[in-house]
Amino acid sequence: MTHQATLYRMVLPDHVCPFGVRAKAMLEQAGYEVDDRVLATRDAVDSFEREQGVETTPQVFVGGERIGGSDDLQRWLRRG
């Protein structure tokens, strides 16, 4: 059975968020198929954060549940 996760992360022309890269790597190492949703503009990042009521990216979702950012994901995977 393949586990699936959705990852929203910032990849701007002048900056790739290292926490998003870390979250993607952790998910893949844990055997998740990642639906990688790249936020490619500052407006897209700001809009996503407003819509989700969060202050940072990346944000990880598994089974419709928001896990949080890369540190939250690391804790969640340890518990799993």
JSON list of C-alpha atoms in Angstrom, two decimals:
[
{"chain": "A", "resi": 1, "resn": "MET", "atom": "CA", "xyz": [0.00, 0.00, 0.00]},
{"chain": "A", "resi": 2, "resn": "THR", "atom": "CA", "xyz": [1.34, 3.40, -0.97]},
{"chain": "A", "resi": 3, "resn": "HIS", "atom": "CA", "xyz": [0.94, 6.25, 1.46]},
{"chain": "A", "resi": 4, "resn": "GLN", "atom": "CA", "xyz": [0.24, 9.62, -0.08]},
{"chain": "A", "resi": 5, "resn": "ALA", "atom": "CA", "xyz": [1.05, 13.10, 1.16]},
{"chain": "A", "resi": 6, "resn": "THR", "atom": "CA", "xyz": [0.49, 16.57, -0.24]},
{"chain": "A", "resi": 7, "resn": "LEU", "atom": "CA", "xyz": [3.32, 19.04, 0.23]},
{"chain": "A", "resi": 8, "resn": "TYR", "atom": "CA", "xyz": [2.99, 22.78, -0.35]},
{"chain": "A", "resi": 9, "resn": "ARG", "atom": "CA", "xyz": [6.40, 24.41, -0.54]},
{"chain": "A", "resi": 10, "resn": "MET", "atom": "CA", "xyz": [8.05, 27.61, -1.69]},
{"chain": "A", "resi": 11, "resn": "VAL", "atom": "CA", "xyz": [10.23, 27.49, -4.80]},
{"chain": "A", "resi": 12, "resn": "LEU", "atom": "CA", "xyz": [10.84, 31.06, -5.92]},
{"chain": "A", "resi": 13, "resn": "PRO", "atom": "CA", "xyz": [13.17, 32.07, -8.77]},
{"chain": "A", "resi": 14, "resn": "ASP", "atom": "CA", "xyz": [15.74, 33.38, -6.27]},
{"chain": "A", "resi": 15, "resn": "HIS", "atom": "CA", "xyz": [15.03, 31.09, -3.29]},
{"chain": "A", "resi": 16, "resn": "VAL", "atom": "CA", "xyz": [14.23, 27.44, -2.73]},
{"chain": "A", "resi": 17, "resn": "CYS", "atom": "CA", "xyz": [13.02, 26.91, 0.81]},
{"chain": "A", "resi": 18, "resn": "PRO", "atom": "CA", "xyz": [15.36, 24.38, 2.47]},
{"chain": "A", "resi": 19, "resn": "PHE", "atom": "CA", "xyz": [12.61, 23.26, 4.85]},
{"chain": "A", "resi": 20, "resn": "GLY", "atom": "CA", "xyz": [10.44, 22.28, 1.88]},
{"chain": "A", "resi": 21, "resn": "VAL", "atom": "CA", "xyz": [13.31, 20.27, 0.41]},
{"chain": "A", "resi": 22, "resn": "ARG", "atom": "CA", "xyz": [13.79, 18.61, 3.82]},
{"chain": "A", "resi": 23, "resn": "ALA", "atom": "CA", "xyz": [10.08, 17.79, 4.17]},
{"chain": "A", "resi": 24, "resn": "LYS", "atom": "CA", "xyz": [9.96, 16.23, 0.70]},
{"chain": "A", "resi": 25, "resn": "ALA", "atom": "CA", "xyz": [13.03, 14.10, 1.43]},
{"chain": "A", "resi": 26, "resn": "MET", "atom": "CA", "xyz": [11.60, 12.93, 4.78]},
{"chain": "A", "resi": 27, "resn": "LEU", "atom": "CA", "xyz": [8.31, 11.93, 3.16]},
{"chain": "A", "resi": 28, "resn": "GLU", "atom": "CA", "xyz": [10.04, 10.05, 0.35]},
{"chain": "A", "resi": 29, "resn": "GLN", "atom": "CA", "xyz": [12.36, 8.27, 2.80]},
{"chain": "A", "resi": 30, "resn": "ALA", "atom": "CA", "xyz": [9.29, 7.23, 4.82]},
{"chain": "A", "resi": 31, "resn": "GLY", "atom": "CA", "xyz": [7.79, 5.69, 1.67]},
{"chain": "A", "resi": 32, "resn": "TYR", "atom": "CA", "xyz": [5.23, 8.37, 0.83]},
{"chain": "A", "resi": 33, "resn": "GLU", "atom": "CA", "xyz": [4.20, 9.28, -2.69]},
{"chain": "A", "resi": 34, "resn": "VAL", "atom": "CA", "xyz": [4.41, 13.07, -2.65]},
{"chain": "A", "resi": 35, "resn": "ASP", "atom": "CA", "xyz": [1.99, 15.36, -4.45]},
{"chain": "A", "resi": 36, "resn": "ASP", "atom": "CA", "xyz": [4.47, 18.25, -4.64]},
{"chain": "A", "resi": 37, "resn": "ARG", "atom": "CA", "xyz": [2.58, 21.54, -4.87]},
{"chain": "A", "resi": 38, "resn": "VAL", "atom": "CA", "xyz": [5.15, 24.22, -5.66]},
{"chain": "A", "resi": 39, "resn": "LEU", "atom": "CA", "xyz": [4.32, 27.79, -4.69]},
{"chain": "A", "resi": 40, "resn": "ALA", "atom": "CA", "xyz": [6.35, 29.64, -7.32]},
{"chain": "A", "resi": 41, "resn": "THR", "atom": "CA", "xyz": [5.62, 33.30, -6.52]},
{"chain": "A", "resi": 42, "resn": "ARG", "atom": "CA", "xyz": [5.56, 35.38, -3.37]},
{"chain": "A", "resi": 43, "resn": "ASP", "atom": "CA", "xyz": [1.87, 36.10, -4.05]},
{"chain": "A", "resi": 44, "resn": "ALA", "atom": "CA", "xyz": [1.13, 32.36, -4.25]},
{"chain": "A", "resi": 45, "resn": "VAL", "atom": "CA", "xyz": [2.94, 31.78, -0.94]},
{"chain": "A", "resi": 46, "resn": "ASP", "atom": "CA", "xyz": [1.16, 34.68, 0.79]},
{"chain": "A", "resi": 47, "resn": "SER", "atom": "CA", "xyz": [-2.22, 33.60, -0.58]},
{"chain": "A", "resi": 48, "resn": "PHE", "atom": "CA", "xyz": [-1.71, 29.99, 0.52]},
{"chain": "A", "resi": 49, "resn": "GLU", "atom": "CA", "xyz": [-0.66, 31.06, 4.02]},
{"chain": "A", "resi": 50, "resn": "ARG", "atom": "CA", "xyz": [-3.72, 33.32, 4.35]},
{"chain": "A", "resi": 51, "resn": "GLU", "atom": "CA", "xyz": [-6.12, 30.64, 3.08]},
{"chain": "A", "resi": 52, "resn": "GLN", "atom": "CA", "xyz": [-4.70, 27.99, 5.41]},
{"chain": "A", "resi": 53, "resn": "GLY", "atom": "CA", "xyz": [-4.27, 30.27, 8.43]},
{"chain": "A", "resi": 54, "resn": "VAL", "atom": "CA", "xyz": [-0.56, 29.44, 8.72]},
{"chain": "A", "resi": 55, "resn": "GLU", "atom": "CA", "xyz": [2.52, 31.64, 8.96]},
{"chain": "A", "resi": 56, "resn": "THR", "atom": "CA", "xyz": [5.06, 29.45, 7.17]},
{"chain": "A", "resi": 57, "resn": "THR", "atom": "CA", "xyz": [5.65, 26.97, 4.41]},
{"chain": "A", "resi": 58, "resn": "PRO", "atom": "CA", "xyz": [6.14, 24.13, 3.85]},
{"chain": "A", "resi": 59, "resn": "GLN", "atom": "CA", "xyz": [2.87, 22.58, 4.94]},
{"chain": "A", "resi": 60, "resn": "VAL", "atom": "CA", "xyz": [2.29, 18.82, 4.77]},
{"chain": "A", "resi": 61, "resn": "PHE", "atom": "CA", "xyz": [-1.10, 17.11, 4.55]},
{"chain": "A", "resi": 62, "resn": "VAL", "atom": "CA", "xyz": [-1.70, 13.36, 4.95]},
{"chain": "A", "resi": 63, "resn": "GLY", "atom": "CA", "xyz": [-5.19, 11.95, 4.52]},
{"chain": "A", "resi": 64, "resn": "GLY", "atom": "CA", "xyz": [-6.66, 15.45, 4.53]},
{"chain": "A", "resi": 65, "resn": "GLU", "atom": "CA", "xyz": [-5.08, 16.21, 7.93]},
{"chain": "A", "resi": 66, "resn": "ARG", "atom": "CA", "xyz": [-2.60, 19.08, 8.18]},
{"chain": "A", "resi": 67, "resn": "ILE", "atom": "CA", "xyz": [0.57, 17.79, 9.77]},
{"chain": "A", "resi": 68, "resn": "GLY", "atom": "CA", "xyz": [2.39, 21.13, 9.65]},
{"chain": "A", "resi": 69, "resn": "GLY", "atom": "CA", "xyz": [5.90, 22.15, 8.66]},
{"chain": "A", "resi": 70, "resn": "SER", "atom": "CA", "xyz": [9.10, 20.13, 8.46]},
{"chain": "A", "resi": 71, "resn": "ASP", "atom": "CA", "xyz": [9.71, 20.00, 12.24]},
{"chain": "A", "resi": 72, "resn": "ASP", "atom": "CA", "xyz": [6.09, 18.95, 12.83]},
{"chain": "A", "resi": 73, "resn": "LEU", "atom": "CA", "xyz": [6.46, 16.32, 10.11]},
{"chain": "A", "resi": 74, "resn": "GLN", "atom": "CA", "xyz": [9.62, 14.94, 11.71]},
{"chain": "A", "resi": 75, "resn": "ARG", "atom": "CA", "xyz": [7.83, 14.54, 15.06]},
{"chain": "A", "resi": 76, "resn": "TRP", "atom": "CA", "xyz": [4.75, 13.03, 13.33]},
{"chain": "A", "resi": 77, "resn": "LEU", "atom": "CA", "xyz": [6.84, 10.48, 11.43]},
{"chain": "A", "resi": 78, "resn": "ARG", "atom": "CA", "xyz": [8.64, 9.43, 14.65]},
{"chain": "A", "resi": 79, "resn": "ARG", "atom": "CA", "xyz": [5.30, 8.73, 16.31]},
{"chain": "A", "resi": 80, "resn": "GLY", "atom": "CA", "xyz": [3.92, 6.86, 13.29]}
]
